[in-house]
mmCIF file of N, CA and C in Angstrom:
data_model
loop_
_atom_site.group_PDB
_atom_site.id
_atom_site.type_symbol
_atom_site.label_atom_id
_atom_site.label_comp_id
_atom_site.label_asym_id
_atom_site.label_seq_id
_atom_site.Cartn_x
_atom_site.Cartn_y
_atom_site.Cartn_z
ATOM 1 N N MET A 1 162.842 -9.939 31.649
ATOM 2 C CA MET A 1 162.178 -9.205 32.461
ATOM 3 C C MET A 1 162.688 -8.121 32.703
ATOM 4 N N SER A 2 162.153 -7.033 32.809
ATOM 5 C CA SER A 2 163.110 -5.526 33.096
ATOM 6 C C SER A 2 163.376 -5.577 34.541
ATOM 7 N N ALA A 3 164.213 -4.909 34.785
ATOM 8 C CA ALA A 3 164.582 -4.528 36.170
ATOM 9 C C ALA A 3 163.691 -3.823 37.178
ATOM 10 N N ALA A 4 162.899 -3.120 36.244
ATOM 11 C CA ALA A 4 161.804 -2.146 36.732
ATOM 12 C C ALA A 4 161.092 -2.987 37.463
ATOM 13 N N LEU A 5 160.609 -4.246 36.968
ATOM 14 C CA LEU A 5 159.841 -4.983 37.540
ATOM 15 C C LEU A 5 159.778 -5.699 38.814
ATOM 16 N N ARG A 6 161.207 -5.416 39.055
ATOM 17 C CA ARG A 6 161.643 -6.005 40.331
ATOM 18 C C ARG A 6 161.153 -4.862 41.576
ATOM 19 N N LYS A 7 160.071 -5.143 41.825
ATOM 20 C CA LYS A 7 159.555 -4.175 43.163
ATOM 21 C C LYS A 7 159.436 -4.491 44.362
ATOM 22 N N PHE A 8 159.705 -5.978 44.491
ATOM 23 C CA PHE A 8 159.587 -6.538 45.874
ATOM 24 C C PHE A 8 160.928 -6.634 46.601
ATOM 25 N N ARG A 9 160.914 -6.584 47.711
ATOM 26 C CA ARG A 9 162.111 -6.901 48.593
ATOM 27 C C ARG A 9 162.088 -8.058 49.176
ATOM 28 N N ALA A 10 162.847 -9.271 49.103
ATOM 29 C CA ALA A 10 162.809 -10.419 49.812
ATOM 30 C C ALA A 10 164.166 -10.839 50.373
ATOM 31 N N LEU A 11 164.129 -11.653 51.536
ATOM 32 C CA LEU A 11 165.181 -12.221 51.884
ATOM 33 C C LEU A 11 165.349 -13.796 51.525
ATOM 34 N N LEU A 12 166.699 -13.993 51.162
ATOM 35 C CA LEU A 12 167.068 -15.419 50.651
ATOM 36 C C LEU A 12 167.454 -16.029 51.834
ATOM 37 N N PHE A 13 166.903 -17.380 51.881
ATOM 38 C CA PHE A 13 167.531 -18.395 52.700
ATOM 39 C C PHE A 13 168.242 -19.549 52.155
ATOM 40 N N ALA A 14 169.277 -20.352 52.695
ATOM 41 C CA ALA A 14 169.935 -21.493 52.342
ATOM 42 C C ALA A 14 169.409 -22.680 53.512
ATOM 43 N N TYR A 15 169.162 -23.774 52.732
ATOM 44 C CA TYR A 15 168.619 -24.678 53.890
ATOM 45 C C TYR A 15 169.984 -25.483 54.077
ATOM 46 N N VAL A 16 170.125 -25.390 55.586
ATOM 47 C CA VAL A 16 171.504 -26.238 56.056
ATOM 48 C C VAL A 16 170.940 -27.335 57.224
ATOM 49 N N ASP A 17 171.739 -27.926 57.592
ATOM 50 C CA ASP A 17 171.423 -29.174 58.401
ATOM 51 C C ASP A 17 172.329 -28.782 59.526
ATOM 52 N N ALA A 18 171.791 -28.202 60.715
ATOM 53 C CA ALA A 18 172.507 -27.721 61.705
ATOM 54 C C ALA A 18 172.950 -28.702 62.935
ATOM 55 N N GLY A 19 172.591 -30.175 62.366
ATOM 56 C CA GLY A 19 172.579 -31.207 63.436
ATOM 57 C C GLY A 19 174.182 -31.675 63.681
ATOM 58 N N SER A 20 174.444 -32.362 64.557
ATOM 59 C CA SER A 20 175.616 -32.970 64.969
ATOM 60 C C SER A 20 175.451 -34.334 65.415
ATOM 61 N N SER A 21 176.478 -35.193 65.571
ATOM 62 C CA SER A 21 176.419 -36.588 65.585
ATOM 63 C C SER A 21 175.265 -37.527 65.165
ATOM 64 N N GLY A 22 175.049 -37.078 63.847
ATOM 65 C CA GLY A 22 174.314 -38.054 63.034
ATOM 66 C C GLY A 22 172.808 -37.471 63.171
ATOM 67 N N GLY A 23 172.469 -36.487 63.983
ATOM 68 C CA GLY A 23 171.237 -35.861 64.211
ATOM 69 C C GLY A 23 170.812 -34.878 63.020
ATOM 70 N N VAL A 24 169.766 -34.793 62.670
ATOM 71 C CA VAL A 24 169.360 -33.833 61.805
ATOM 72 C C VAL A 24 168.387 -32.674 62.314
ATOM 73 N N ASP A 25 169.179 -31.593 62.253
ATOM 74 C CA ASP A 25 168.112 -30.346 62.667
ATOM 75 C C ASP A 25 168.254 -29.257 61.542
ATOM 76 N N SER A 26 167.073 -29.439 60.824
ATOM 77 C CA SER A 26 167.045 -28.312 59.561
ATOM 78 C C SER A 26 166.801 -27.171 60.127
ATOM 79 N N ALA A 27 167.589 -26.227 59.433
ATOM 80 C CA ALA A 27 167.582 -24.565 59.525
ATOM 81 C C ALA A 27 167.705 -23.884 58.374
ATOM 82 N N TYR A 28 167.260 -22.644 58.733
ATOM 83 C CA TYR A 28 167.433 -21.682 57.147
ATOM 84 C C TYR A 28 168.396 -20.611 57.450
ATOM 85 N N GLN A 29 169.297 -20.418 56.794
ATOM 86 C CA GLN A 29 170.325 -19.472 57.197
ATOM 87 C C GLN A 29 170.168 -18.341 56.060
ATOM 88 N N VAL A 30 170.289 -17.069 56.430
ATOM 89 C CA VAL A 30 170.044 -15.706 55.584
ATOM 90 C C VAL A 30 171.221 -15.961 54.668
ATOM 91 N N LEU A 31 170.710 -15.483 53.468
ATOM 92 C CA LEU A 31 171.993 -15.213 52.580
ATOM 93 C C LEU A 31 171.903 -13.657 51.895
ATOM 94 N N ALA A 32 172.346 -12.975 52.742
ATOM 95 C CA ALA A 32 172.269 -11.482 52.905
ATOM 96 C C ALA A 32 173.037 -10.848 51.565
ATOM 97 N N SER A 33 172.016 -9.598 51.075
ATOM 98 C CA SER A 33 172.601 -8.887 50.180
ATOM 99 C C SER A 33 173.714 -7.811 51.034
ATOM 100 N N VAL A 34 174.079 -6.839 49.904
ATOM 101 C CA VAL A 34 175.269 -5.921 50.733
ATOM 102 C C VAL A 34 174.366 -4.645 51.005
ATOM 103 N N ASP A 35 172.888 -4.490 50.702
ATOM 104 C CA ASP A 35 172.128 -3.423 51.299
ATOM 105 C C ASP A 35 171.870 -3.696 52.898
ATOM 106 N N ASP A 36 171.489 -2.402 53.340
ATOM 107 C CA ASP A 36 171.371 -2.601 54.817
ATOM 108 C C ASP A 36 170.349 -3.199 55.380
ATOM 109 N N ASP A 37 169.298 -3.807 54.578
ATOM 110 C CA ASP A 37 168.221 -4.463 55.039
ATOM 111 C C ASP A 37 168.450 -5.859 54.763
ATOM 112 N N ALA A 38 169.742 -6.385 54.005
ATOM 113 C CA ALA A 38 170.056 -7.775 53.674
ATOM 114 C C ALA A 38 169.152 -8.338 52.721
ATOM 115 N N GLN A 39 168.164 -7.735 52.240
ATOM 116 C CA GLN A 39 167.073 -8.179 51.255
ATOM 117 C C GLN A 39 167.708 -7.907 49.787
ATOM 118 N N TRP A 40 166.966 -8.762 48.669
ATOM 119 C CA TRP A 40 167.129 -8.667 47.267
ATOM 120 C C TRP A 40 166.062 -8.102 46.843
ATOM 121 N N TRP A 41 166.199 -7.344 45.719
ATOM 122 C CA TRP A 41 164.961 -6.810 44.975
ATOM 123 C C TRP A 41 164.569 -8.208 43.770
ATOM 124 N N CYS A 42 163.546 -8.156 43.841
ATOM 125 C CA CYS A 42 162.803 -9.270 42.890
ATOM 126 C C CYS A 42 161.622 -9.072 42.269
ATOM 127 N N SER A 43 160.961 -9.640 41.366
ATOM 128 C CA SER A 43 159.320 -9.577 41.047
ATOM 129 C C SER A 43 159.037 -10.873 41.503
ATOM 130 N N LYS A 44 157.749 -10.655 41.596
ATOM 131 C CA LYS A 44 156.662 -11.701 42.103
ATOM 132 C C LYS A 44 155.438 -11.771 41.391
ATOM 133 N N GLY A 45 155.366 -13.104 40.835
ATOM 134 C CA GLY A 45 154.137 -13.491 39.608
ATOM 135 C C GLY A 45 153.045 -13.636 40.543
ATOM 136 N N VAL A 46 151.785 -13.363 39.856
ATOM 137 C CA VAL A 46 150.557 -13.762 40.581
ATOM 138 C C VAL A 46 150.523 -15.306 41.116
ATOM 139 N N PRO A 47 150.303 -15.580 42.274
ATOM 140 C CA PRO A 47 150.292 -17.047 42.650
ATOM 141 C C PRO A 47 149.332 -17.800 42.196
ATOM 142 N N SER A 48 149.589 -18.971 42.235
ATOM 143 C CA SER A 48 148.231 -19.982 41.728
ATOM 144 C C SER A 48 148.412 -20.780 42.947
ATOM 145 N N GLY A 49 147.055 -21.486 42.944
ATOM 146 C CA GLY A 49 146.711 -22.643 43.959
ATOM 147 C C GLY A 49 146.265 -23.848 43.270
ATOM 148 N N ARG A 50 146.494 -24.831 44.163
ATOM 149 C CA ARG A 50 145.711 -26.222 43.861
ATOM 150 C C ARG A 50 145.881 -26.867 44.961
ATOM 151 N N GLU A 51 144.897 -28.131 44.631
ATOM 152 C CA GLU A 51 144.561 -28.864 45.939
ATOM 153 C C GLU A 51 145.591 -29.991 45.749
ATOM 154 N N VAL A 52 145.954 -30.234 47.078
ATOM 155 C CA VAL A 52 147.091 -31.335 47.430
ATOM 156 C C VAL A 52 146.384 -32.471 48.325
ATOM 157 N N THR A 53 147.041 -33.704 48.272
ATOM 158 C CA THR A 53 146.485 -34.581 49.400
ATOM 159 C C THR A 53 147.982 -35.016 50.027
ATOM 160 N N THR A 54 147.995 -34.925 51.505
ATOM 161 C CA THR A 54 149.267 -35.368 52.024
ATOM 162 C C THR A 54 148.446 -36.366 52.979
ATOM 163 N N GLY A 55 149.223 -37.674 52.882
ATOM 164 C CA GLY A 55 148.661 -38.703 53.588
ATOM 165 C C GLY A 55 146.887 -38.976 52.901
ATOM 166 N N ALA A 56 146.220 -38.899 53.737
ATOM 167 C CA ALA A 56 144.802 -38.917 53.666
ATOM 168 C C ALA A 56 144.162 -37.739 53.603
ATOM 169 N N ALA A 57 144.871 -36.812 54.108
ATOM 170 C CA ALA A 57 143.874 -35.315 54.238
ATOM 171 C C ALA A 57 144.265 -34.541 53.032
ATOM 172 N N PRO A 58 143.044 -33.951 52.750
ATOM 173 C CA PRO A 58 143.356 -33.065 51.453
ATOM 174 C C PRO A 58 143.911 -31.571 52.070
ATOM 175 N N GLY A 59 144.558 -30.683 51.215
ATOM 176 C CA GLY A 59 145.012 -29.762 51.634
ATOM 177 C C GLY A 59 145.271 -28.537 50.380
ATOM 178 N N HIS A 60 145.716 -27.504 50.565
ATOM 179 C CA HIS A 60 145.909 -26.748 49.527
ATOM 180 C C HIS A 60 147.227 -25.988 49.572
ATOM 181 N N ARG A 61 147.839 -25.698 48.151
ATOM 182 C CA ARG A 61 149.358 -25.408 48.202
ATOM 183 C C ARG A 61 149.096 -24.274 47.268
ATOM 184 N N THR A 62 149.848 -22.974 47.395
ATOM 185 C CA THR A 62 149.886 -21.761 46.795
ATOM 186 C C THR A 62 151.202 -21.667 46.297
ATOM 187 N N ASP A 63 151.251 -21.567 44.985
ATOM 188 C CA ASP A 63 152.483 -21.448 44.253
ATOM 189 C C ASP A 63 152.771 -19.975 43.699
ATOM 190 N N ALA A 64 154.220 -19.506 43.875
ATOM 191 C CA ALA A 64 154.584 -18.285 43.143
ATOM 192 C C ALA A 64 155.762 -18.349 42.501
ATOM 193 N N VAL A 65 155.959 -17.329 41.407
ATOM 194 C CA VAL A 65 157.089 -17.456 40.427
ATOM 195 C C VAL A 65 157.642 -15.997 40.909
ATOM 196 N N PHE A 66 159.041 -15.990 41.294
ATOM 197 C CA PHE A 66 159.797 -15.053 41.554
ATOM 198 C C PHE A 66 160.728 -14.609 40.376
ATOM 199 N N GLY A 67 161.350 -13.570 40.177
ATOM 200 C CA GLY A 67 162.455 -13.243 39.312
ATOM 201 C C GLY A 67 163.543 -12.418 40.067
ATOM 202 N N PHE A 68 164.635 -13.056 40.068
ATOM 203 C CA PHE A 68 165.826 -12.384 40.678
ATOM 204 C C PHE A 68 167.164 -12.214 39.660
ATOM 205 N N ALA A 69 167.698 -11.264 39.925
ATOM 206 C CA ALA A 69 168.833 -10.786 39.143
ATOM 207 C C ALA A 69 169.660 -12.334 39.202
ATOM 208 N N VAL A 70 170.593 -12.646 38.472
ATOM 209 C CA VAL A 70 171.757 -13.809 38.492
ATOM 210 C C VAL A 70 172.639 -13.777 39.555
ATOM 211 N N GLU A 71 172.882 -12.547 39.996
ATOM 212 C CA GLU A 71 173.870 -12.330 41.090
ATOM 213 C C GLU A 71 173.310 -12.558 42.410
ATOM 214 N N ALA A 72 171.926 -12.731 42.652
ATOM 215 C CA ALA A 72 171.159 -13.498 43.940
ATOM 216 C C ALA A 72 171.343 -14.734 44.112
ATOM 217 N N PRO A 73 171.985 -15.163 45.233
ATOM 218 C CA PRO A 73 172.300 -16.469 45.615
ATOM 219 C C PRO A 73 171.168 -17.283 45.961
ATOM 220 N N VAL A 74 170.218 -17.488 45.051
ATOM 221 C CA VAL A 74 169.145 -18.279 45.076
ATOM 222 C C VAL A 74 169.561 -19.913 44.920
ATOM 223 N N GLN A 75 168.820 -20.859 45.926
ATOM 224 C CA GLN A 75 169.342 -22.138 45.959
ATOM 225 C C GLN A 75 168.066 -23.166 46.002
ATOM 226 N N LEU A 76 168.366 -24.173 45.172
ATOM 227 C CA LEU A 76 167.071 -24.956 45.393
ATOM 228 C C LEU A 76 167.221 -25.565 46.757
ATOM 229 N N ASP A 77 165.990 -25.803 47.158
ATOM 230 C CA ASP A 77 165.612 -26.159 48.503
ATOM 231 C C ASP A 77 165.846 -25.236 49.458
ATOM 232 N N GLY A 78 166.109 -24.035 48.937
ATOM 233 C CA GLY A 78 166.393 -22.641 49.847
ATOM 234 C C GLY A 78 164.665 -22.327 50.218
ATOM 235 N N ALA A 79 164.904 -21.014 50.510
ATOM 236 C CA ALA A 79 163.477 -20.341 50.997
ATOM 237 C C ALA A 79 163.549 -18.844 51.069
ATOM 238 N N ILE A 80 162.398 -18.259 50.796
ATOM 239 C CA ILE A 80 162.286 -16.953 50.564
ATOM 240 C C ILE A 80 161.231 -16.314 51.249
ATOM 241 N N LEU A 81 161.495 -15.225 52.000
ATOM 242 C CA LEU A 81 160.455 -14.469 53.260
ATOM 243 C C LEU A 81 160.282 -13.066 52.016
ATOM 244 N N CYS A 82 158.914 -12.891 51.647
ATOM 245 C CA CYS A 82 158.754 -11.844 50.935
ATOM 246 C C CYS A 82 157.179 -11.324 51.434
ATOM 247 N N ASP A 83 157.091 -10.090 51.669
ATOM 248 C CA ASP A 83 155.784 -9.620 52.449
ATOM 249 C C ASP A 83 155.382 -10.333 53.413
ATOM 250 N N GLY A 84 156.197 -10.857 54.214
ATOM 251 C CA GLY A 84 155.977 -11.551 55.551
ATOM 252 C C GLY A 84 155.420 -13.148 55.205
ATOM 253 N N GLU A 85 155.454 -13.578 54.291
ATOM 254 C CA GLU A 85 155.144 -14.878 53.856
ATOM 255 C C GLU A 85 156.258 -15.621 53.633
ATOM 256 N N GLY A 86 156.345 -16.969 53.839
ATOM 257 C CA GLY A 86 157.456 -17.880 53.752
ATOM 258 C C GLY A 86 157.244 -18.825 52.431
ATOM 259 N N TYR A 87 158.226 -18.933 51.688
ATOM 260 C CA TYR A 87 157.955 -19.569 50.340
ATOM 261 C C TYR A 87 159.292 -20.897 50.271
ATOM 262 N N VAL A 88 159.181 -21.945 50.049
ATOM 263 C CA VAL A 88 160.055 -22.847 49.978
ATOM 264 C C VAL A 88 160.271 -23.074 48.385
ATOM 265 N N ILE A 89 161.663 -23.117 47.881
ATOM 266 C CA ILE A 89 162.111 -23.030 46.539
ATOM 267 C C ILE A 89 162.146 -24.485 45.882
ATOM 268 N N HIS A 90 161.253 -24.944 44.804
ATOM 269 C CA HIS A 90 161.420 -25.980 44.278
ATOM 270 C C HIS A 90 162.126 -26.197 43.083
ATOM 271 N N ALA A 91 162.288 -24.825 42.293
ATOM 272 C CA ALA A 91 163.231 -24.870 41.083
ATOM 273 C C ALA A 91 163.595 -23.318 40.824
ATOM 274 N N VAL A 92 164.684 -23.566 40.297
ATOM 275 C CA VAL A 92 165.689 -22.308 40.043
ATOM 276 C C VAL A 92 166.094 -22.617 38.517
ATOM 277 N N LEU A 93 165.406 -21.690 37.414
ATOM 278 C CA LEU A 93 165.615 -21.824 35.984
ATOM 279 C C LEU A 93 166.004 -20.353 35.423
ATOM 280 N N PRO A 94 166.744 -20.578 34.437
ATOM 281 C CA PRO A 94 167.264 -19.370 34.031
ATOM 282 C C PRO A 94 166.160 -19.026 32.913
ATOM 283 N N ARG A 95 166.130 -17.588 32.916
ATOM 284 C CA ARG A 95 165.163 -16.812 31.921
ATOM 285 C C ARG A 95 165.600 -17.106 30.529
ATOM 286 N N ASP A 96 164.561 -17.077 29.672
ATOM 287 C CA ASP A 96 164.754 -17.045 28.266
ATOM 288 C C ASP A 96 165.504 -15.570 27.876
ATOM 289 N N TYR A 97 166.056 -15.576 26.726
ATOM 290 C CA TYR A 97 166.377 -14.723 26.095
ATOM 291 C C TYR A 97 167.389 -13.668 26.791
ATOM 292 N N GLY A 98 168.409 -14.486 27.579
ATOM 293 C CA GLY A 98 169.513 -13.899 28.145
ATOM 294 C C GLY A 98 169.272 -12.448 28.829
ATOM 295 N N ARG A 99 168.113 -12.615 29.831
ATOM 296 C CA ARG A 99 167.937 -11.308 30.640
ATOM 297 C C ARG A 99 168.490 -11.091 31.736
ATOM 298 N N ASP A 100 169.642 -11.886 32.129
ATOM 299 C CA ASP A 100 170.427 -11.814 33.123
ATOM 300 C C ASP A 100 169.546 -11.879 34.516
ATOM 301 N N GLU A 101 168.628 -12.942 34.465
ATOM 302 C CA GLU A 101 167.656 -13.173 35.573
ATOM 303 C C GLU A 101 167.254 -14.733 35.557
ATOM 304 N N VAL A 102 167.167 -15.047 36.964
ATOM 305 C CA VAL A 102 166.574 -16.414 37.227
ATOM 306 C C VAL A 102 165.312 -16.367 37.490
ATOM 307 N N GLN A 103 164.344 -17.351 37.135
ATOM 308 C CA GLN A 103 163.247 -17.944 37.388
ATOM 309 C C GLN A 103 162.778 -18.653 38.736
ATOM 310 N N VAL A 104 162.553 -18.283 39.697
ATOM 311 C CA VAL A 104 162.358 -19.143 40.883
ATOM 312 C C VAL A 104 160.703 -19.829 41.044
ATOM 313 N N LEU A 105 160.537 -20.935 41.031
ATOM 314 C CA LEU A 105 159.259 -21.547 41.233
ATOM 315 C C LEU A 105 159.299 -21.919 42.949
ATOM 316 N N ALA A 106 158.494 -21.417 43.698
ATOM 317 C CA ALA A 106 158.309 -21.622 44.771
ATOM 318 C C ALA A 106 156.924 -22.023 45.437
ATOM 319 N N ALA A 107 156.685 -22.513 46.539
ATOM 320 C CA ALA A 107 155.366 -22.981 47.136
ATOM 321 C C ALA A 107 155.228 -22.291 48.428
ATOM 322 N N ARG A 108 154.252 -21.544 49.023
ATOM 323 C CA ARG A 108 154.036 -21.036 50.173
ATOM 324 C C ARG A 108 154.193 -21.986 51.260
ATOM 325 N N ASN A 109 154.749 -21.789 52.406
ATOM 326 C CA ASN A 109 154.718 -22.603 53.296
ATOM 327 C C ASN A 109 154.920 -22.170 54.708
ATOM 328 N N ALA A 110 153.348 -22.128 55.231
ATOM 329 C CA ALA A 110 153.244 -21.356 56.762
ATOM 330 C C ALA A 110 154.084 -21.929 57.942
ATOM 331 N N ASP A 111 154.884 -23.453 57.693
ATOM 332 C CA ASP A 111 155.304 -24.028 58.753
ATOM 333 C C ASP A 111 156.734 -23.629 58.911
ATOM 334 N N VAL A 112 157.575 -23.263 57.768
ATOM 335 C CA VAL A 112 158.795 -22.878 57.774
ATOM 336 C C VAL A 112 159.083 -21.661 58.578
ATOM 337 N N GLN A 113 160.041 -21.884 59.473
ATOM 338 C CA GLN A 113 160.447 -20.692 60.281
ATOM 339 C C GLN A 113 161.491 -19.734 59.702
ATOM 340 N N LEU A 114 161.196 -18.472 59.159
ATOM 341 C CA LEU A 114 162.204 -17.573 58.688
ATOM 342 C C LEU A 114 162.120 -16.331 59.503
ATOM 343 N N ALA A 115 162.995 -15.901 59.673
ATOM 344 C CA ALA A 115 163.210 -14.636 60.444
ATOM 345 C C ALA A 115 164.486 -13.500 59.892
ATOM 346 N N PRO A 116 163.898 -12.431 59.748
ATOM 347 C CA PRO A 116 165.098 -11.602 59.138
ATOM 348 C C PRO A 116 166.469 -11.518 60.242
ATOM 349 N N PRO A 117 167.250 -11.331 59.780
ATOM 350 C CA PRO A 117 168.731 -11.265 60.686
ATOM 351 C C PRO A 117 168.752 -10.114 61.851
#
């Protein structure tokens, strides 16, 4: 994928456990770029949706595919904040044909607390 298609700015986050003494306190820590806004250039594929069942309750999940340069510190179980929407990363895959890009499969998650630095 051409770098010209990376027209979105996104914040990347790493999943961290900030708990102590055996307690779990899940949090997301910003992985800042060197740019003033701390964001990374990316492409964003058209999201898809599907129905999921959580427990006995039906729900909906929206998936998206992002493309980042290999220099971007994308991490499995991390998160992305793009256009005001939070996504949890489910897979980080190298792109075919040596394009120096990683493909990121993510699901939109309104419950995840992501904020700019």
